Coordinates of C-alpha atoms and ligand atoms in Angstrom, one line a residue:
M1 CA 48.5 401.4 178.0
V2 CA 51.0 403.9 179.3
S3 CA 51.3 405.7 176.0
R4 CA 47.5 405.9 175.8
L5 CA 47.2 407.4 179.3
R6 CA 50.0 409.9 178.5
D7 CA 48.4 410.9 175.2
P8 CA 47.1 414.5 175.3
H9 CA 44.0 413.1 173.4
Y10 CA 43.3 410.6 176.2
E11 CA 40.1 412.3 177.4
R12 CA 38.7 412.4 173.9
W13 CA 39.6 408.8 173.4
A14 CA 38.0 407.8 176.7
S15 CA 34.8 409.6 175.7
Q16 CA 34.7 407.7 172.4
I17 CA 35.2 404.5 174.2
R18 CA 32.4 405.2 176.7
R19 CA 30.1 405.8 173.8
T20 CA 30.9 402.4 172.3
G21 CA 29.6 401.0 175.6
G22 CA 32.6 398.8 176.1
C23 CA 32.6 397.2 172.7
R24 CA 35.4 394.6 172.6
Q25 CA 36.1 395.0 168.8
P26 CA 35.1 398.6 167.9
I27 CA 35.1 399.5 164.2
H28 CA 37.4 402.3 163.2
L29 CA 36.0 404.8 160.8
R30 CA 37.9 407.6 159.0
G31 CA 35.9 410.4 157.4
K32 CA 34.0 413.6 157.6
V33 CA 30.6 415.1 157.9
E34 CA 29.8 418.6 156.5
H35 CA 26.7 420.7 156.9
W36 CA 26.1 423.2 154.0
D37 CA 23.5 425.9 153.8
R38 CA 21.4 425.0 150.7
A39 CA 20.5 428.7 150.0
T40 CA 23.8 430.5 150.5
G41 CA 26.3 427.6 149.9
A42 CA 28.0 428.4 153.2
L43 CA 29.7 425.7 155.2
L44 CA 27.9 425.7 158.6
H45 CA 29.7 422.9 160.4
R46 CA 32.4 420.4 159.6
Y47 CA 33.4 417.3 161.5
S48 CA 36.4 415.3 160.6
T49 CA 38.1 412.4 162.2
H50 CA 41.5 414.1 161.6
L51 CA 41.3 415.6 165.1
E52 CA 40.2 412.4 166.8
P53 CA 42.7 410.3 168.6
D54 CA 44.6 408.1 166.1
G55 CA 42.6 410.0 163.4
V56 CA 39.6 407.6 163.7
L57 CA 36.2 407.4 165.2
R58 CA 35.4 404.2 167.1
V59 CA 31.9 402.9 166.8
P60 CA 30.4 399.7 168.3
C61 CA 30.7 396.5 166.3
K62 CA 27.0 395.7 166.9
T63 CA 27.4 392.0 166.8
R64 CA 24.6 389.9 168.2
R65 CA 27.0 387.2 169.3
A66 CA 27.9 387.2 173.0
S67 CA 31.0 385.2 172.4
R68 CA 32.4 388.0 170.2
C69 CA 31.4 391.1 172.1
P70 CA 29.4 390.8 175.3
S71 CA 28.4 394.5 175.4
C72 CA 27.1 394.8 171.9
A73 CA 25.3 391.4 172.3
E74 CA 23.7 392.8 175.4
T75 CA 22.4 395.8 173.4
Y76 CA 21.1 393.4 170.7
R77 CA 19.5 391.2 173.4
A78 CA 17.8 394.2 175.0
D79 CA 16.5 395.4 171.6
T80 CA 15.2 392.0 170.8
Y81 CA 13.4 391.8 174.1
Q82 CA 11.7 395.2 173.4
L83 CA 10.7 394.0 170.0
V84 CA 9.2 390.7 171.1
R85 CA 7.6 392.3 174.2
A86 CA 5.9 395.0 172.1
G87 CA 4.3 392.3 170.0
L88 CA 2.9 390.7 173.2
V89 CA 1.7 393.7 175.3
G90 CA 2.1 396.7 173.0
G91 CA 4.5 399.6 173.0
K92 CA 6.9 400.9 170.3
G93 CA 3.9 401.9 168.1
V94 CA 1.9 398.7 168.8
P95 CA -1.4 399.3 170.8
A96 CA -1.8 397.7 174.1
S97 CA -5.0 396.0 172.9
V98 CA -2.7 393.5 171.1
S99 CA -2.4 391.6 174.4
A100 CA -6.0 390.4 173.9
H101 CA -5.2 388.7 170.6
P102 CA -4.8 384.9 170.5
C103 CA -1.1 384.3 171.0
L104 CA 0.9 381.1 171.4
F105 CA 4.4 380.2 172.3
V106 CA 5.4 377.2 170.1
T107 CA 8.5 375.1 170.1
L108 CA 9.3 373.0 167.0
T109 CA 12.0 370.4 167.5
A110 CA 14.2 368.4 165.2
P111 CA 13.6 364.6 164.7
S112 CA 15.9 362.0 166.2
F113 CA 19.2 361.1 164.5
G114 CA 20.1 358.5 167.0
T115 CA 20.0 357.9 170.8
V116 CA 21.9 360.5 172.8
H117 CA 22.8 361.0 176.4
T118 CA 20.1 363.1 178.1
R119 CA 19.3 364.5 181.5
R120 CA 15.6 364.1 182.4
E121 CA 13.9 365.2 185.5
K122 CA 10.6 364.0 187.0
N123 CA 9.2 365.6 190.2
G124 CA 12.5 367.0 191.0
K125 CA 14.4 363.7 190.6
I126 CA 17.0 363.0 188.0
L127 CA 16.0 359.9 185.9
P128 CA 18.5 357.4 184.5
C129 CA 19.7 358.6 181.0
H130 CA 18.6 355.7 178.8
A131 CA 17.9 352.6 181.0
R132 CA 16.9 349.5 179.0
R133 CA 16.6 346.1 180.7
D134 CA 16.8 344.2 177.4
A135 CA 19.1 346.7 175.7
E136 CA 20.4 345.7 172.3
T137 CA 24.0 345.8 171.3
C138 CA 24.6 347.8 168.2
P139 CA 26.6 346.5 165.2
H140 CA 29.7 348.3 166.6
G141 CA 29.5 346.4 169.9
T142 CA 28.0 349.3 172.0
M143 CA 25.3 348.4 174.5
M144 CA 22.4 350.8 173.7
S145 CA 21.8 351.6 177.4
C146 CA 23.0 354.2 179.8
T147 CA 21.9 354.1 183.5
A148 CA 23.8 357.2 184.6
R149 CA 21.9 360.1 186.1
H150 CA 23.8 362.8 184.3
G151 CA 24.7 366.1 186.0
A152 CA 23.5 369.3 184.3
D153 CA 27.0 370.0 183.0
D154 CA 28.0 366.5 182.0
S155 CA 30.0 367.0 178.8
C156 CA 28.5 363.8 177.2
L157 CA 25.0 365.3 177.2
G158 CA 23.7 365.4 173.7
E159 CA 26.3 363.1 172.5
P160 CA 25.3 359.7 170.9
L161 CA 25.6 356.4 172.8
C162 CA 27.3 355.1 169.6
P163 CA 28.8 357.7 167.4
D164 CA 29.1 355.2 164.5
C165 CA 25.3 354.5 164.6
Y166 CA 24.5 358.2 164.7
D167 CA 23.1 359.8 161.6
Y168 CA 25.5 362.7 161.2
A169 CA 24.5 363.4 157.6
G170 CA 20.9 363.6 158.6
S171 CA 21.7 366.0 161.5
V172 CA 23.5 368.6 159.4
L173 CA 21.2 368.2 156.4
F174 CA 18.2 368.9 158.8
N175 CA 19.9 372.1 160.0
A176 CA 20.5 373.1 156.4
M177 CA 16.9 372.5 155.4
S178 CA 15.2 373.8 158.6
P179 CA 14.6 377.4 157.4
E180 CA 12.7 375.9 154.4
L181 CA 10.8 373.5 156.7
W182 CA 9.8 376.6 158.8
R183 CA 8.6 378.5 155.8
R184 CA 6.5 375.5 154.7
F185 CA 5.1 375.3 158.2
T186 CA 4.0 378.9 158.2
E187 CA 2.2 378.4 154.8
A188 CA 0.5 375.2 156.0
L189 CA -0.5 377.1 159.2
R190 CA -2.3 379.8 157.1
R191 CA -4.1 377.2 155.1
R192 CA -5.2 375.3 158.2
V193 CA -6.4 378.5 160.0
A194 CA -8.5 379.3 156.9
K195 CA -9.9 375.8 156.9
N196 CA -10.7 375.8 160.6
A197 CA -12.5 379.2 160.2
G198 CA -14.4 377.9 157.1
L199 CA -12.8 380.4 154.8
T200 CA -10.8 380.4 151.6
Q201 CA -7.2 381.7 151.7
R202 CA -8.3 385.0 150.1
E203 CA -11.1 385.4 152.6
L204 CA -8.7 384.8 155.4
R205 CA -6.4 387.6 154.1
D206 CA -9.4 390.0 154.3
Q207 CA -10.1 389.1 157.9
A208 CA -6.9 388.2 159.7
V209 CA -3.1 388.2 159.7
I210 CA -0.9 385.6 161.4
S211 CA 2.3 387.2 162.8
F212 CA 5.5 385.4 164.0
A213 CA 8.6 386.2 165.9
K214 CA 11.0 383.3 166.1
V215 CA 14.4 382.4 167.3
A216 CA 16.6 379.4 166.5
E217 CA 18.3 377.5 169.4
Y218 CA 20.9 374.8 169.2
Q219 CA 20.1 371.7 171.2
R220 CA 23.1 370.0 172.8
R221 CA 23.1 367.3 170.1
G222 CA 23.9 370.0 167.6
V223 CA 20.5 370.4 165.8
V224 CA 18.5 373.6 165.7
H225 CA 15.0 373.9 167.0
F226 CA 12.7 376.9 166.9
H227 CA 10.8 378.9 169.5
A228 CA 8.2 381.1 168.1
V229 CA 5.5 383.6 169.2
I230 CA 2.5 383.1 166.8
R231 CA -0.3 385.6 167.0
L232 CA -3.6 386.2 165.2
D233 CA -4.5 389.8 164.4
G234 CA -7.2 391.6 162.5
P235 CA -6.7 392.2 158.7
D236 CA -4.3 395.2 159.2
G237 CA -2.1 393.7 161.9
P238 CA -1.7 394.3 165.6
A239 CA -3.7 397.5 165.6
T240 CA -6.9 395.7 164.3
T241 CA -9.2 393.5 166.3
P242 CA -9.2 389.8 165.3
P243 CA -12.5 388.4 164.0
A244 CA -14.7 386.5 166.5
W245 CA -13.8 383.1 165.2
A246 CA -10.1 383.7 166.0
T247 CA -9.5 381.9 169.3
A248 CA -6.3 380.5 170.8
D249 CA -7.7 377.0 170.6
L250 CA -8.4 377.3 166.8
L251 CA -4.8 378.6 166.4
A252 CA -3.3 375.9 168.5
D253 CA -5.2 373.2 166.5
A254 CA -3.9 374.7 163.3
V255 CA -0.3 374.8 164.7
R256 CA -0.4 371.1 165.6
H257 CA -1.9 370.2 162.3
A258 CA 0.6 372.3 160.3
A259 CA 3.6 371.0 162.3
S260 CA 2.7 367.4 161.5
A261 CA 1.8 368.0 157.9
V262 CA 5.0 369.5 156.4
T263 CA 8.1 367.8 155.1
V264 CA 11.1 369.0 153.1
S265 CA 13.3 366.7 151.0
V266 CA 16.9 366.5 149.9
P267 CA 17.4 364.8 146.5
E268 CA 19.5 361.7 146.0
V269 CA 23.1 362.4 145.1
P270 CA 25.9 359.9 144.5
D271 CA 26.6 358.0 147.7
E272 CA 23.8 359.7 149.6
P273 CA 20.2 358.6 149.6
A274 CA 17.3 361.0 149.1
R275 CA 15.9 362.2 152.5
A276 CA 12.7 363.7 153.7
F277 CA 12.6 365.7 157.0
E278 CA 9.8 366.6 159.2
W279 CA 9.6 368.1 162.7
G280 CA 10.4 366.0 165.7
A281 CA 7.6 364.5 167.8
Q282 CA 8.2 366.9 170.7
L283 CA 6.0 369.8 169.7
D284 CA 5.1 372.2 172.5
V285 CA 2.2 374.7 172.1
R286 CA 1.3 377.0 175.0
Q287 CA -0.9 380.0 175.3
I288 CA 0.8 383.2 176.4
T289 CA -1.3 385.1 178.9
M290 CA -0.6 388.2 181.0
G291 CA 0.0 386.9 184.6
G292 CA -0.7 383.3 183.7
E293 CA 1.6 380.3 183.8
L294 CA 3.5 381.5 180.7
T295 CA 3.8 385.3 180.8
D296 CA 4.7 387.8 178.1
Q297 CA 7.8 388.8 180.1
A298 CA 9.1 385.2 180.3
V299 CA 8.6 384.7 176.6
A300 CA 10.3 387.9 175.6
G301 CA 13.2 387.2 177.9
Y302 CA 13.5 383.6 176.6
I303 CA 13.5 384.6 172.9
A304 CA 16.0 387.5 173.5
K305 CA 18.4 385.2 175.4
Y306 CA 18.6 382.8 172.5
A307 CA 19.0 385.6 170.0
T308 CA 22.5 386.2 171.1
K309 CA 23.7 382.6 171.1
A310 CA 25.1 380.7 168.2
A311 CA 26.4 377.2 167.6
E312 CA 29.4 377.7 169.9
C313 CA 27.2 376.8 172.9
V314 CA 27.2 373.2 171.5
G315 CA 31.0 373.3 171.7
T316 CA 31.8 374.2 168.1
L317 CA 33.8 377.2 166.9
D318 CA 32.8 380.8 166.5
R319 CA 34.4 381.3 163.1
R320 CA 34.4 379.8 159.6
I321 CA 36.2 376.6 158.9
N322 CA 37.7 375.8 155.6
L323 CA 38.5 372.6 153.8
L324 CA 42.2 372.9 154.6
D325 CA 41.7 373.2 158.3
D326 CA 43.1 370.2 160.3
L327 CA 39.9 369.2 162.1
T328 CA 41.8 366.9 164.5
A329 CA 43.7 370.0 165.8
L330 CA 40.5 371.9 166.7
P331 CA 40.0 372.3 170.5
I332 CA 36.5 370.7 170.4
R333 CA 34.9 367.5 171.4
D334 CA 34.5 364.6 169.0
H335 CA 30.7 365.0 168.5
P336 CA 30.9 368.6 167.1
R337 CA 34.0 367.6 165.2
R338 CA 32.1 364.8 163.4
L339 CA 29.2 367.2 162.6
I340 CA 31.7 369.7 161.1
A341 CA 33.5 366.9 159.2
E342 CA 30.1 365.8 157.8
C343 CA 29.4 369.4 156.6
L344 CA 32.7 369.4 154.8
R345 CA 32.1 366.0 153.2
L346 CA 28.6 366.7 152.0
G347 CA 29.3 370.3 151.1
V348 CA 31.5 369.3 148.1
L349 CA 29.0 366.8 146.6
D350 CA 27.6 368.0 143.3
G351 CA 23.9 368.0 144.1
L352 CA 24.2 369.6 147.5
A353 CA 26.3 372.7 146.6
D354 CA 23.3 375.0 147.1
L355 CA 23.2 374.2 150.8
R356 CA 26.7 375.8 151.2
L357 CA 27.5 373.3 153.9
V358 CA 31.3 374.1 153.8
Q359 CA 30.7 377.8 154.5
W360 CA 28.4 377.0 157.3
A361 CA 30.2 374.1 158.8
H362 CA 31.0 376.0 162.0
M363 CA 27.2 376.4 162.4
L364 CA 26.7 372.7 161.8
G365 CA 24.9 373.3 158.6
F366 CA 22.4 375.9 159.7
R367 CA 22.6 379.1 157.6
G368 CA 19.3 380.7 158.5
H369 CA 18.7 383.8 160.6
F370 CA 18.8 383.4 164.4
S371 CA 15.9 385.7 165.1
T372 CA 13.3 386.7 162.5
K373 CA 9.8 388.1 162.6
S374 CA 7.1 388.6 160.1
R375 CA 6.5 392.1 158.8
R376 CA 3.4 392.8 161.0
Y377 CA 4.7 391.3 164.3
S378 CA 5.7 394.6 166.0
T379 CA 8.4 397.2 165.4
T380 CA 11.8 396.4 163.8
L381 CA 15.3 396.3 165.3
G382 CA 16.1 399.1 162.8
D383 CA 13.4 401.3 164.3
I384 CA 14.5 400.6 167.8
R385 CA 18.1 401.5 166.8
Q386 CA 16.9 404.6 165.0
E387 CA 15.1 405.7 168.1
R388 CA 18.3 405.3 170.1
A389 CA 20.3 407.1 167.5
E390 CA 17.9 410.0 167.5
Y391 CA 18.0 410.1 171.3
M392 CA 21.8 410.2 171.2
R393 CA 21.8 412.9 168.5
G394 CA 19.4 414.9 170.6
E395 CA 21.8 414.6 173.5
A396 CA 24.7 415.7 171.3
V397 CA 22.8 418.8 170.2
T398 CA 21.8 419.8 173.7
T399 CA 25.3 419.3 175.0
G400 CA 26.7 421.4 172.1
R401 CA 28.6 418.7 170.3
L402 CA 26.3 418.9 167.3
P403 CA 24.8 422.0 165.8
L404 CA 21.0 422.1 165.4
F405 CA 20.0 422.7 161.8
D406 CA 16.8 422.6 160.0
E407 CA 17.0 419.5 157.9
D408 CA 15.2 421.0 154.9
T409 CA 17.6 423.9 154.4
V410 CA 20.8 422.1 155.2
L411 CA 22.7 419.7 153.0
V412 CA 24.6 417.1 154.8
I413 CA 27.6 415.5 153.0
S414 CA 29.3 412.7 154.7
H415 CA 32.1 410.4 153.7
W416 CA 33.3 407.4 155.7
E417 CA 35.8 404.7 155.1
Y418 CA 36.6 401.6 157.1
A419 CA 40.0 401.9 158.9
G420 CA 40.2 398.7 160.8
K421 CA 38.8 397.2 164.0
G422 CA 39.6 396.0 167.4
L423 CA 41.7 397.2 170.3
S424 CA 45.3 396.9 171.2
A425 CA 46.1 394.8 174.3
G426 CA 46.7 397.9 176.4
D427 CA 43.6 399.7 175.1
A428 CA 41.5 396.6 175.8
L429 CA 42.5 396.7 179.5
L430 CA 41.7 400.4 179.7
V431 CA 38.3 399.8 178.0
S432 CA 37.3 397.2 180.6
A433 CA 38.4 399.6 183.4
L434 CA 36.5 402.6 181.8
T435 CA 33.3 400.8 181.1
G436 CA 33.2 398.1 183.8
T437 CA 33.0 395.3 181.3
P438 CA 34.8 392.0 181.8
H439 CA 38.1 391.8 180.1
S440 CA 39.2 388.9 177.9
W441 CA 41.3 388.4 174.8
G442 CA 39.1 388.3 171.8
P443 CA 39.6 386.6 168.5
D444 CA 41.0 389.8 167.1
D445 CA 43.6 390.1 169.8
P446 CA 46.5 391.9 168.1
R447 CA 49.2 390.4 170.4
Ligands
ZN501 ZN1 31.0 395.3 170.1
ZN502 ZN1 23.9 358.7 179.3
ZN503 ZN1 26.9 351.5 166.7

C-alpha cells in the first residue's frame, strides 16, 4: 500500500481504478491501440500500456455474480433491470406502446423431491412447519412431522426432514434437465396460443410473437425455479400492435396448459431408473399492469435481483469442484454436500455424461443461463453496454484523452493480451477507499 501511494504513477493508477468502478478482481491487459490515416499512412495517435502503472491497463471483470465482485454485479443488475423494464414499459428502442400488450409474470417451480422444512405465513402469522397429527415414521426411523415455527433465517429451511428418504438424484437431475423443460414449455405455449386463437402455427407466426425474459432462482432446497415475463406482441415484435384476439386471459390459459403438458425424461442407466420430470404444482401466473398490484418496476427489480445470484445462496460453493476434492472438508452444510456428492456420483455414469454433472456440481447440476430472453423481448445487454462504452468514449474525447477521428478515414489497429487479474492486498484496501466499495478478501486474494 505504501509503495503504491509513493509511486509517481499513483494518480494515473487511481484514475484507472476509479474507471473500473471498484472492481474487486480487475483484468490486467497489456497492449496498444494505433490510429493510422488511411490516405497518407501517417500515424495519428498511439496508445500503449507501456506508460501505464505496472505496464497494464485495468478493466472491470464484468462478472454477474455478487459473491465474486459486488461492483461489477451491480452494473450487471442495473443493466438487466433496464433490459427487463424496457420490455415492459418501453425505452432503449422499444416503443412505450408495448405497455398495452398482454403481459404476464410467471413462476414455474420444481416438483417435490421429499418433505423439507419450510416457513409458511398466513395473515401475518407463522404456521408450524409440517404438523401432522398421525405422522408416519419413515423407514429410517424419522417421524415425518415438524411442529416448529421456523425463523426466516433458520439454517434447516429447505433441508429434508429425513435426508435418507430425500431424492437427491431426482433433485440434481431436475436441475440438469430444467433448461430443456423450459424450452419444451415455450414450444407448447406457442402451440396452445395458436389453438386458443383458432389458428395454425404458421398463421400465428404471421399475426403474433411471444417474447420472454426469464431468470433462474435457486430455492432453498437446492432446485432451480424460473421467473419469467411472457408477452404477446404483433408479428414484428414489441413495435407492432398485437391482434384483437390476444388478451392476457388467453395467454394465461395457454401458460397454465403448457406448464402442465410438458415433461422431459432421463433414460435408464445401470443402477438408476429412467425418470420423467414435469413442473411442480405451484404455478404462479399474474398479469403485469402499470400501477396495479404487480407493477412493471417490481417485476424488473425482482428479475434483476436474481440475475446476480447463483447457487451459493443455497450454501454451496462459488467455484468448480472436482472429483478429487474432499467433500467432507468443504465448509458447507450436509444438504448441499449431499447434492454435490450426487452430481459427482451420477456425473461419471456412462449414459449421463452429456449432463456434465461433475463440471456443474457446484451449481447442483444446473448448467443453464441465469437470465435469458427471446430475441424480440427488448434490447440486449450488449447494446446497453455499447451505449455506455460510447458514452465513455465521448467523455474521453471531450476531455482530450482520446483524439476524435473520422471512422471512415482512420484505420484502428489494436492488440491486447491478458496479463493477469486481481489486486494485491494493499491495492485492494486502496481500491475500497478510493471507490467507497466494501472491502473483503476475494477468492483471488494473493496473500
Ligand atoms: Zn469486477
Ligand atoms: Zn421444520
Ligand atoms: Zn427416511
